[in-house]
CSV table of C-alpha atoms in Angstrom, one decimal:
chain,number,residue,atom,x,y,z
A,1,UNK,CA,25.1,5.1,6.8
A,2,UNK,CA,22.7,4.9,9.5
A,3,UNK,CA,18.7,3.9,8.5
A,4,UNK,CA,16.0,2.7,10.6
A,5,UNK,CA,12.8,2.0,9.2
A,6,UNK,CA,10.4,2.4,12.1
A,7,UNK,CA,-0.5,-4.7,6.5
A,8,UNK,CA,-29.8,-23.8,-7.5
A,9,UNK,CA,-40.8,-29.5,-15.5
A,10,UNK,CA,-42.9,-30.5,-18.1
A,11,UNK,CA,-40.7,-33.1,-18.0
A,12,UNK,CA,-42.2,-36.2,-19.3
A,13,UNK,CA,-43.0,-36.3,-23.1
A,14,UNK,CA,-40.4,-33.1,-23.7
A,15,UNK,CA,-38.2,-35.4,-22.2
A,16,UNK,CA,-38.4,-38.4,-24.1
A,17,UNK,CA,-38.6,-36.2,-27.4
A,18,UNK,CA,-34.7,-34.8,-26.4
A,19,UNK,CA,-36.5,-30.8,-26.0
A,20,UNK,CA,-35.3,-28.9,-23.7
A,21,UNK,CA,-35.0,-25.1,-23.6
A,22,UNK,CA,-32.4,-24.4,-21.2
A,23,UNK,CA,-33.4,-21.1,-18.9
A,24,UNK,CA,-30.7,-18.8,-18.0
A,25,UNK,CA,-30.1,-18.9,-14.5
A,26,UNK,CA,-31.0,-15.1,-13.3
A,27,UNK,CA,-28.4,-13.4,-11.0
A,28,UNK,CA,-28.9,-12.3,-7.6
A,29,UNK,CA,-30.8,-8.9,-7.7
A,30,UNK,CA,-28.9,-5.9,-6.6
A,31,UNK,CA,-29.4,-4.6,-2.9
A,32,UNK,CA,-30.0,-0.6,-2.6
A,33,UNK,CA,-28.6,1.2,0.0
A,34,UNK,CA,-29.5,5.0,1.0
A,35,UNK,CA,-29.1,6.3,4.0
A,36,UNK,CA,-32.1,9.0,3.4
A,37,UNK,CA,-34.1,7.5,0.3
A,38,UNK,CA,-33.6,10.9,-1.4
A,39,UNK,CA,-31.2,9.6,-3.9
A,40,UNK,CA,-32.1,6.6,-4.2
A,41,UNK,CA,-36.4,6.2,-3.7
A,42,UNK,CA,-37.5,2.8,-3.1
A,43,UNK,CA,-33.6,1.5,-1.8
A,44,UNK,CA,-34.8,-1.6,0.3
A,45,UNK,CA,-31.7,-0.4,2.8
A,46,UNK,CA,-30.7,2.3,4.9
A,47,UNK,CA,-27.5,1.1,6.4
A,48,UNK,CA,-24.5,-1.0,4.6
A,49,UNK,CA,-24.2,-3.5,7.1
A,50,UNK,CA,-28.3,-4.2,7.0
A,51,UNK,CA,-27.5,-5.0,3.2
A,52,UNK,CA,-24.5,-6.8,3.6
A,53,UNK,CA,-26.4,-9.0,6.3
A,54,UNK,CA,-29.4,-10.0,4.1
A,55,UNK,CA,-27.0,-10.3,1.1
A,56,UNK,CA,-26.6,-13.9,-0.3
A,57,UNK,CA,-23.0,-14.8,-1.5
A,58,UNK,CA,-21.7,-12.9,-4.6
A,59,UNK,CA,-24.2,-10.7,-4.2
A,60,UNK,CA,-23.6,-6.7,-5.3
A,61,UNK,CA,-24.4,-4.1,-3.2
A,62,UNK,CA,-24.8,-0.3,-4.6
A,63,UNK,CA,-24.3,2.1,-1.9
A,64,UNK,CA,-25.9,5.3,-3.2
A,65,UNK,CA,-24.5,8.8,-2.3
A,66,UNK,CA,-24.8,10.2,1.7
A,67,UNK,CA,-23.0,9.8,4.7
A,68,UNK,CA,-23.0,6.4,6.5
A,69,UNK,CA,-22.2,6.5,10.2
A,70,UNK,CA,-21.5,2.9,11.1
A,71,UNK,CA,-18.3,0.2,10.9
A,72,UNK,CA,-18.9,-2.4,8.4
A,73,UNK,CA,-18.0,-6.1,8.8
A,74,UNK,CA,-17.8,-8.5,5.8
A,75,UNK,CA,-17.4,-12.1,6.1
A,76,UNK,CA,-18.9,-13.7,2.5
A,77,UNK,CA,-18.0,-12.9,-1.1
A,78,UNK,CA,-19.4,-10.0,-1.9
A,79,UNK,CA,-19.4,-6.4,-4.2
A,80,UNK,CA,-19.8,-3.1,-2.8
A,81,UNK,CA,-20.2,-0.5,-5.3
A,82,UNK,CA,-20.6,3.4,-4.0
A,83,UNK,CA,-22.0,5.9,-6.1
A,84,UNK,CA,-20.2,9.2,-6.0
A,85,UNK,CA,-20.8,10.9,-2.9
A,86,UNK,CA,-21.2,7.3,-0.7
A,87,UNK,CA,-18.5,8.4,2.1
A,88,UNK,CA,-18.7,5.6,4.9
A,89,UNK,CA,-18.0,7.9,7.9
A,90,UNK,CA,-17.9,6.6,11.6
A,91,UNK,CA,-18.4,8.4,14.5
A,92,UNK,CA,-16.9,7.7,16.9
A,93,UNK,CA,-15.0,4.3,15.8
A,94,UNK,CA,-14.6,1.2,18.1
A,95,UNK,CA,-12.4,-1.5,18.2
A,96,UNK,CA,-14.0,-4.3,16.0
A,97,UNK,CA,-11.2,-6.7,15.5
A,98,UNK,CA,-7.6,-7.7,16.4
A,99,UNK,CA,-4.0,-7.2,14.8
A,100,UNK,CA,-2.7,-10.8,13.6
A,101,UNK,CA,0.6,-9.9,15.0
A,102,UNK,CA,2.1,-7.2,17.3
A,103,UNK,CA,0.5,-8.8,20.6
A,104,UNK,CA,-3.0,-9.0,18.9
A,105,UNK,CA,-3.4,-5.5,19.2
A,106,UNK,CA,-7.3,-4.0,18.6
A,107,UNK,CA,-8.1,-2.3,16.0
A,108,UNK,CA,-11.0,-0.2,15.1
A,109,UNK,CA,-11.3,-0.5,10.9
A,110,UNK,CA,-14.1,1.5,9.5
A,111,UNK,CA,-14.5,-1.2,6.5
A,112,UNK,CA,-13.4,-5.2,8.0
A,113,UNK,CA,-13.1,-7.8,5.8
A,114,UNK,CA,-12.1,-11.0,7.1
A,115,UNK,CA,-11.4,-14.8,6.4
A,116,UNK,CA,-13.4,-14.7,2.8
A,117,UNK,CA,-12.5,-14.3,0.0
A,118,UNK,CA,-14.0,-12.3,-3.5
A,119,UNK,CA,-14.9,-9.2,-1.9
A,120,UNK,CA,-14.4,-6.2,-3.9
A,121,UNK,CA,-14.9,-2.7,-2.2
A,122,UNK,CA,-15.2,-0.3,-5.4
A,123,UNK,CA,-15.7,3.8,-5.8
A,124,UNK,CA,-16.6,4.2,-1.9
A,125,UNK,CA,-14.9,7.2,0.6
A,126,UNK,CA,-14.1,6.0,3.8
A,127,UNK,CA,-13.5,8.9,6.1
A,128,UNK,CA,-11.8,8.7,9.9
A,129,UNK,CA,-12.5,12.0,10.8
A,130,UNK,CA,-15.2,11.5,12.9
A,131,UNK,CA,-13.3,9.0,14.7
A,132,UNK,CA,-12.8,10.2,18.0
A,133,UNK,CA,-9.7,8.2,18.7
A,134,UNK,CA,-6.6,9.7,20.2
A,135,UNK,CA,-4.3,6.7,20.2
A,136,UNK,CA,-6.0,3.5,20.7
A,137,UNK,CA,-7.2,1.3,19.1
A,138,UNK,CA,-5.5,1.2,15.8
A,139,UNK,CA,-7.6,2.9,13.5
A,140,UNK,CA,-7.8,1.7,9.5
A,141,UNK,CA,-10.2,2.6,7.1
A,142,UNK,CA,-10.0,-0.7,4.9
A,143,UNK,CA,-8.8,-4.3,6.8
A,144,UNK,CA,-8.3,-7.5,5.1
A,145,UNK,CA,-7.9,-9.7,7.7
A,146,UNK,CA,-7.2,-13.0,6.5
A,147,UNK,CA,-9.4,-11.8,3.6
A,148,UNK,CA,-8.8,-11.2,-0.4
A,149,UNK,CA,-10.7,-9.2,-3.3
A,150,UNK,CA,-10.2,-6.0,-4.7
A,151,UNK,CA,-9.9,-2.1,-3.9
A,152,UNK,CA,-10.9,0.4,-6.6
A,153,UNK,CA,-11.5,3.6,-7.2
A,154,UNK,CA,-11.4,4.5,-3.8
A,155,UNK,CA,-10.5,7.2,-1.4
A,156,UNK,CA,-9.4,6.7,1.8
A,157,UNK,CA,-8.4,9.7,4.5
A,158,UNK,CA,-8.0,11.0,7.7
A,159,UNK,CA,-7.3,8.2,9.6
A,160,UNK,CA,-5.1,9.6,12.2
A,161,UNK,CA,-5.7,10.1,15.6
A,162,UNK,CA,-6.8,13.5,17.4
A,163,UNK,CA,-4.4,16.2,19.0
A,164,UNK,CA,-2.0,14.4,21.7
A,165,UNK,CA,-1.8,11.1,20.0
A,166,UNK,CA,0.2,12.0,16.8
A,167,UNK,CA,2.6,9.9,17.8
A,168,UNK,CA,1.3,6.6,18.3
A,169,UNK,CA,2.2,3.7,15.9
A,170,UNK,CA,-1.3,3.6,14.6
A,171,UNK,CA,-3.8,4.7,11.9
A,172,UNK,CA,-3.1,2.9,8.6
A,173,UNK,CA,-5.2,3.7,5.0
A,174,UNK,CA,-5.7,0.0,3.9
A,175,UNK,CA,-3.9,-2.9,5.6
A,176,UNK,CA,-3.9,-6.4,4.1
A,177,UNK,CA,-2.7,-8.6,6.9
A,178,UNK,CA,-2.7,-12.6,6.9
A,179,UNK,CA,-1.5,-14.8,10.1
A,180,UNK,CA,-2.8,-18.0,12.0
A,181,UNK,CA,-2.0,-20.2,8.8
A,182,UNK,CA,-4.0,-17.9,7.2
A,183,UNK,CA,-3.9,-16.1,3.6
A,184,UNK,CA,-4.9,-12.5,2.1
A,185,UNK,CA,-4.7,-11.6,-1.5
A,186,UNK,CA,-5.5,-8.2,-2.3
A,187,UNK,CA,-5.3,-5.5,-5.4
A,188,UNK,CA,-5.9,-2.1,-4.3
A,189,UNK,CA,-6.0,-0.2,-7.7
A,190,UNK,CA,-6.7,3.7,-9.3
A,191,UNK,CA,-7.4,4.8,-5.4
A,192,UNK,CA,-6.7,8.1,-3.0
A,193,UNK,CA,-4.8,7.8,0.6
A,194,UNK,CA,-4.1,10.3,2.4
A,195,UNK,CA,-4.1,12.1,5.8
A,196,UNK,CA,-3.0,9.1,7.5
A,197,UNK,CA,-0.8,8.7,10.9
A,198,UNK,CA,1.1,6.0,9.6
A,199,UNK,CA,1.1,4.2,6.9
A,200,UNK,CA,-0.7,4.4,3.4
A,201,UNK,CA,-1.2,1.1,1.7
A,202,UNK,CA,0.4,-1.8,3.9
A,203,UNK,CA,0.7,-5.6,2.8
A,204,UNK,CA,2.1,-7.9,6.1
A,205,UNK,CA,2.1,-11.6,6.9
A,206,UNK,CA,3.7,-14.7,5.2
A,207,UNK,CA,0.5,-15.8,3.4
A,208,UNK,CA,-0.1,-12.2,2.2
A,209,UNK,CA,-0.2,-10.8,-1.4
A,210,UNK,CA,-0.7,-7.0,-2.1
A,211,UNK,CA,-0.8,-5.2,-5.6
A,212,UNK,CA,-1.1,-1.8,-5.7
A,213,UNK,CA,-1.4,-0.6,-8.9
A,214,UNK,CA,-2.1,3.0,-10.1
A,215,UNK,CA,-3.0,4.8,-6.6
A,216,UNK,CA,-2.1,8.1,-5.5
A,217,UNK,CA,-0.4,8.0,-1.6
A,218,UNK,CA,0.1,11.5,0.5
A,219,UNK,CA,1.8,11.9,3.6
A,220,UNK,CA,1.2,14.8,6.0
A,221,UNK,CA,5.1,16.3,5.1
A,222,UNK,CA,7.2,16.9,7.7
A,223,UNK,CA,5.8,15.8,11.5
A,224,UNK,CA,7.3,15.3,14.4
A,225,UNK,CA,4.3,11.9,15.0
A,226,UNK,CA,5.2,8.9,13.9
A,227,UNK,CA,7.4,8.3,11.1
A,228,UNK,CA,5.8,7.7,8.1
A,229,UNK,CA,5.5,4.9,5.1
A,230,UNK,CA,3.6,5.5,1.7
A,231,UNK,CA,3.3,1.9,0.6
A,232,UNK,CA,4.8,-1.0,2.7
A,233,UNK,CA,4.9,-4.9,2.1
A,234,UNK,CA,6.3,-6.5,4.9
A,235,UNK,CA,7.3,-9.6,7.6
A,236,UNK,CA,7.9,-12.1,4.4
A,237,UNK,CA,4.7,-11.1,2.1
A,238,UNK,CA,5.0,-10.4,-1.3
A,239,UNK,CA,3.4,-8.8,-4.3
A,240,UNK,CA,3.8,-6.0,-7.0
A,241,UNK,CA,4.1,-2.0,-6.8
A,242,UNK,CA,3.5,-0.8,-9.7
A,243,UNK,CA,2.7,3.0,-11.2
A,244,UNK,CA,1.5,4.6,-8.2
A,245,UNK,CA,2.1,8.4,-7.1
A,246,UNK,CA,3.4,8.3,-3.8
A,247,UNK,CA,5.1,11.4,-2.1
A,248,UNK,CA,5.6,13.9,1.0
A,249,UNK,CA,6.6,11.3,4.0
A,250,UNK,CA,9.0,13.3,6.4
A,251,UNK,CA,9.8,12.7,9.8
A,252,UNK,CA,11.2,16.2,10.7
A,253,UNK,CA,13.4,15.3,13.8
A,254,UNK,CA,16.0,13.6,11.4
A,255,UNK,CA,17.9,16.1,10.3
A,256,UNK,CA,21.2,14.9,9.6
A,257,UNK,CA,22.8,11.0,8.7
A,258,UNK,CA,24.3,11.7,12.7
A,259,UNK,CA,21.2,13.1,14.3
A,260,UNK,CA,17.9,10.5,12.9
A,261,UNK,CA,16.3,7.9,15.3
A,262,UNK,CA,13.5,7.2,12.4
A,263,UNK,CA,12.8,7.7,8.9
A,264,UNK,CA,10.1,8.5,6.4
A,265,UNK,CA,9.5,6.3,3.4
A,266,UNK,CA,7.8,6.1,0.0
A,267,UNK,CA,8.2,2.7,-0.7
A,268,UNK,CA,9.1,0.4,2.1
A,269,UNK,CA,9.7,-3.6,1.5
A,270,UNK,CA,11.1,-4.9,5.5
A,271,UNK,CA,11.7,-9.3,5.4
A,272,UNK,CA,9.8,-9.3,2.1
A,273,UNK,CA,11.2,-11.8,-1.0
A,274,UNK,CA,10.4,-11.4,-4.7
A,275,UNK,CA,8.9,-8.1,-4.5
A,276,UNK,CA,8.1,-5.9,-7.8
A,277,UNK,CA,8.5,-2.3,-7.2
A,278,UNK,CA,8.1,-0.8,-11.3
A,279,UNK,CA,7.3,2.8,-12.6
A,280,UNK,CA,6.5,4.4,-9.8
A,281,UNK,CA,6.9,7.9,-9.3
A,282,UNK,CA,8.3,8.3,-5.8
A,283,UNK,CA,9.3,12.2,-4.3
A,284,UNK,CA,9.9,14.0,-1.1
A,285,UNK,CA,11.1,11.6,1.5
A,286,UNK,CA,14.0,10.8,3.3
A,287,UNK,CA,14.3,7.5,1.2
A,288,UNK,CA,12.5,7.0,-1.9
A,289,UNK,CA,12.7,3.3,-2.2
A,290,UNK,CA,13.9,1.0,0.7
A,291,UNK,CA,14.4,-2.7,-0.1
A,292,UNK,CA,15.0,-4.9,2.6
A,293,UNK,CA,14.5,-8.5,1.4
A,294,UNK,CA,16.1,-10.9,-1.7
A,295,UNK,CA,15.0,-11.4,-5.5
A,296,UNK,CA,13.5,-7.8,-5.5
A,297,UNK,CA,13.0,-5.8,-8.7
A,298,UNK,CA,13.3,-1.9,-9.0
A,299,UNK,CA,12.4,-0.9,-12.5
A,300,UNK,CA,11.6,2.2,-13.9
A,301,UNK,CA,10.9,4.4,-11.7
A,302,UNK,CA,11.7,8.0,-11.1
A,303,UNK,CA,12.8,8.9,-7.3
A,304,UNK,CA,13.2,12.5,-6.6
A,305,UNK,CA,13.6,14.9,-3.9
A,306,UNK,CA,15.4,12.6,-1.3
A,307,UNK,CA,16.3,14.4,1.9
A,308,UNK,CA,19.1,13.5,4.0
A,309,UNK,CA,19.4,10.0,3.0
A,310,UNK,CA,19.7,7.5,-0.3
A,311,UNK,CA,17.2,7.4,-3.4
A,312,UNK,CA,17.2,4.0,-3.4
A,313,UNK,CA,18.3,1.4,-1.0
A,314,UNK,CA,19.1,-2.6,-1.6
A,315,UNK,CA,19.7,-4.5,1.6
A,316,UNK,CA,19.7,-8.2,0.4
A,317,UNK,CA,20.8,-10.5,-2.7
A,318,UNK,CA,20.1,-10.9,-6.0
A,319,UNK,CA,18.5,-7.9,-6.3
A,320,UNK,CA,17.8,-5.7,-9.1
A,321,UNK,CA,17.8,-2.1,-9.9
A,322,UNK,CA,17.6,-1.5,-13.7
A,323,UNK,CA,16.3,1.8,-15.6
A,324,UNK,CA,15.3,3.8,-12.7
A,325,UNK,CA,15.7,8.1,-12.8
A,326,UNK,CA,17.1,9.2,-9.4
A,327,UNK,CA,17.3,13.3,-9.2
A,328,UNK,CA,18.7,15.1,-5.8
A,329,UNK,CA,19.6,12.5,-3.5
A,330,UNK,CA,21.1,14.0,-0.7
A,331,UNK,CA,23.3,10.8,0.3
A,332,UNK,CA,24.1,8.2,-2.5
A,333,UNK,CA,21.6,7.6,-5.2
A,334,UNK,CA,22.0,4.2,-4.8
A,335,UNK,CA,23.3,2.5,-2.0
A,336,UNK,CA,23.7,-1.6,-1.9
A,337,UNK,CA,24.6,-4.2,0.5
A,338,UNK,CA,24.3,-7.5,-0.2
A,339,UNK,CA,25.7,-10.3,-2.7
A,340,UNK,CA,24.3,-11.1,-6.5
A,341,UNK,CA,22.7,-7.9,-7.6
A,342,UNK,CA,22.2,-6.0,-10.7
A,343,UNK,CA,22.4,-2.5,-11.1
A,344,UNK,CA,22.3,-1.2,-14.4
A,345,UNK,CA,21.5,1.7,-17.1
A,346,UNK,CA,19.9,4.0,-14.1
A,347,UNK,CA,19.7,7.8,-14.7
A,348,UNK,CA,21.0,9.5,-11.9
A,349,UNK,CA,20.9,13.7,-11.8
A,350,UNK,CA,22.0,15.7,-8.6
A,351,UNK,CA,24.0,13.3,-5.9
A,352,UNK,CA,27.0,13.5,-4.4
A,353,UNK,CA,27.4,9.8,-4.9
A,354,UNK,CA,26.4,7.7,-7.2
A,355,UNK,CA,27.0,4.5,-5.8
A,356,UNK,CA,28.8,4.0,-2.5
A,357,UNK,CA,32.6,2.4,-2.6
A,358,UNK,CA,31.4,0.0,0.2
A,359,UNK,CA,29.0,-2.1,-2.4
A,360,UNK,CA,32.6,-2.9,-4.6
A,361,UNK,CA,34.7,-3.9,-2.1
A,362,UNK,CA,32.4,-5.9,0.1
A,363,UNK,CA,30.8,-7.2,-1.9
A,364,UNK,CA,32.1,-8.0,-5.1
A,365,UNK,CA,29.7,-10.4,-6.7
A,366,UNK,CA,27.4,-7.3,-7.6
A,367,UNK,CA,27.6,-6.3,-10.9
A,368,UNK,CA,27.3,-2.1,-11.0
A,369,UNK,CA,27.3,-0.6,-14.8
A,370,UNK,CA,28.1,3.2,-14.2
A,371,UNK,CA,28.9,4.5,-17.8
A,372,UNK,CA,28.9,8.2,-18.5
A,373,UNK,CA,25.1,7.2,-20.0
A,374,UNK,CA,24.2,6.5,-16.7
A,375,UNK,CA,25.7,9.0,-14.3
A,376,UNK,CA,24.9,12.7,-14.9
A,377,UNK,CA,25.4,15.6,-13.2
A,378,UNK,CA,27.6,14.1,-10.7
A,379,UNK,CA,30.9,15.5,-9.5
A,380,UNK,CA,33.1,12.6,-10.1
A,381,UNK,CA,35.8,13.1,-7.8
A,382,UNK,CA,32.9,12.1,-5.0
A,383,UNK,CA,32.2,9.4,-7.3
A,384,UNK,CA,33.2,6.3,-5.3
């Protein structure tokens, strides 16, 4: 098998008498954004990053419906809440940042946020459309950098470069990315990515922590760009993947196990330890679950529609895959390297093999449970 994988006084007599009449301490009033007043009359803002500038800590912004041309930089604890209709649109986008790895590449990111923490980004379209990038910088529409919060309710799309530079390394929904010593903590939840070069939803870095957590991930289908990931946590972070929709990442060159430089994947853990990866639904790929990394749980989740290579892969030990549906795989449902693991009470409908011969004489500390309740539809005399 051949796989590679290309984130703030009366005092006196009140005082001596013991009465005092404690005043609730009023929160921070709510800045108003609108980029025309017509939705919002009286909004004391016309731009998000004029708010975000005059906002004190922990203060909530509402960003009311309209297009807003312009890259926005957070650095303090903050809420953004968009109205429906408040698409943050840049055009053209410029780099604004760095990568914490890969040579400090630049990046352009439509929304930054970076070395804070508390900032939560909810109900706002961030569109890369208007871009006007053909490969560089890297474009993202949501960067933690060093950063953590929360990501809900949002849409993210079109963040992938224009004609001639489909296959550059670059354009990435929402990338949670630590480095320097540094850490990022994020839950993107109930959100849209789609139209994307790269990657979807991407969690990288040693000191990073991503949950994604009810989201719906698209890939273009087949291209013949850059080979595609849905959700990725990678390069020793960690964190949870749990009941999103992710689908449609081919990479149409790879047509055969013989002939495939890269591949396209749903759900992709690279170096990553103790990673969670439960009742997703995961379809139309080349792999529908690739684990590279130890301690990692696969549980519940239905992978369908694997083309040319393995539902599910385990590269690593201790490892578990338990109660997981696998229909049409067109290599093994499950294949495992690796010492320690658990695979167990998985449905498996439509694959040629169920569980590759290699994993049982390898490695023989795995423990495999393939009862007649957990294989169906397979011809067994391929069974290995």
């Amino acid at each position: 098998m051949k796989q590679v994988i290309s984130l703030f006084g009366l005092a006196g007599s009140a005082l001596a008498l013991g009465l005092f009449t404690v005043l609730p301490v009023s929160a921070d009033p709510m800045l108003v954004v609108d980029d025309d007043g017509a939705q919002c009359p009286g909004a004391g803002y016309v731009s998000i990053q004029a708010a975000v500038n005059a906002a004190a800590p922990n203060a909530t912004i509402r960003v009311c419906p309209g297009t807003y041309d312009e890259q926005v930089i957070i650095t303090k604890r903050l809420k953004l809440k968009g109205d429906n209709g408040a698409v943050v649109k840049p055009s053209p986008m410029a780099a604004n940042t760095t990568s914490l790895s890969f040579g400090a590449a630049a990046i352009a990111a439509a929304i930054l946020v970076m070395d804070t923490t508390n900032v939560t980004l909810e109900g706002l379209t961030v569109d890369g459309s208007g871009s006007g990038i053909v490969c560089g910088p890297n474009m993202i529409g949501i960067y933690y950098r060093n950063a953590s919060g929360k990501v809900k309710d949002a849409a993210v799309r079109h963040m992938k470069s224009l004609p001639g530079g489909e296959g550059c390394q670059s354009g990435l929904g929402i990338f949670v990315q630590s480095g320097a010593g540094g850490t990022a903590k994020v839950e993107v939840e109930n959100s849209s990515v789609h139209d994307y070069q790269k990657n979807g939803i991407t969690g990288n870095g040693s000191g990073t922590e991503l949950k994604a957590k009810g989201n719906v991930v698209t890939g273009i289908g087949p291209t013949t760009g850059a080979g595609q990931n849905g959700i990725q946590i990678g390069y020793g972070a960690t964190g949870e993947i749990e009941d999103n929709k992710v689908m449609n990442h081919i990479w149409s060159p790879c047509v055969s196990v013989a002939a495939c430089e890269w591949i396209a994947t749903n759900i992709l853990i690279y170096d990553s330890d103790d990673v969670k990866i439960a009742k997703n639904t995961a379809g139309k790929s080349q792999t529908g679950i690739y684990l590279q990394g130890n301690r990692g749980k696969v549980e519940g989740n239905h992978v369908f529609d694997t083309d040319i290579f393995d539902g599910l892969v385990l590269f690593g030990d201790d490892n578990k895959a338990e109660n997981n549906t696998i229909t049409h795989s067109d290599e093994a449902a499950i294949f495992l390297l690796g010492d320690g693991n658990k695979v167990t009470g998985n449905k498996i409908n439509e694959a040629p093999i169920g569980v590759p011969a290699i994993t049982f004489t390898n490695w023989p500390d795995n423990y495999i449970h393939t009862s007649d309740d957990d294989l169906w539809n397979i011809d067994r005399t391929q069974l290995q």
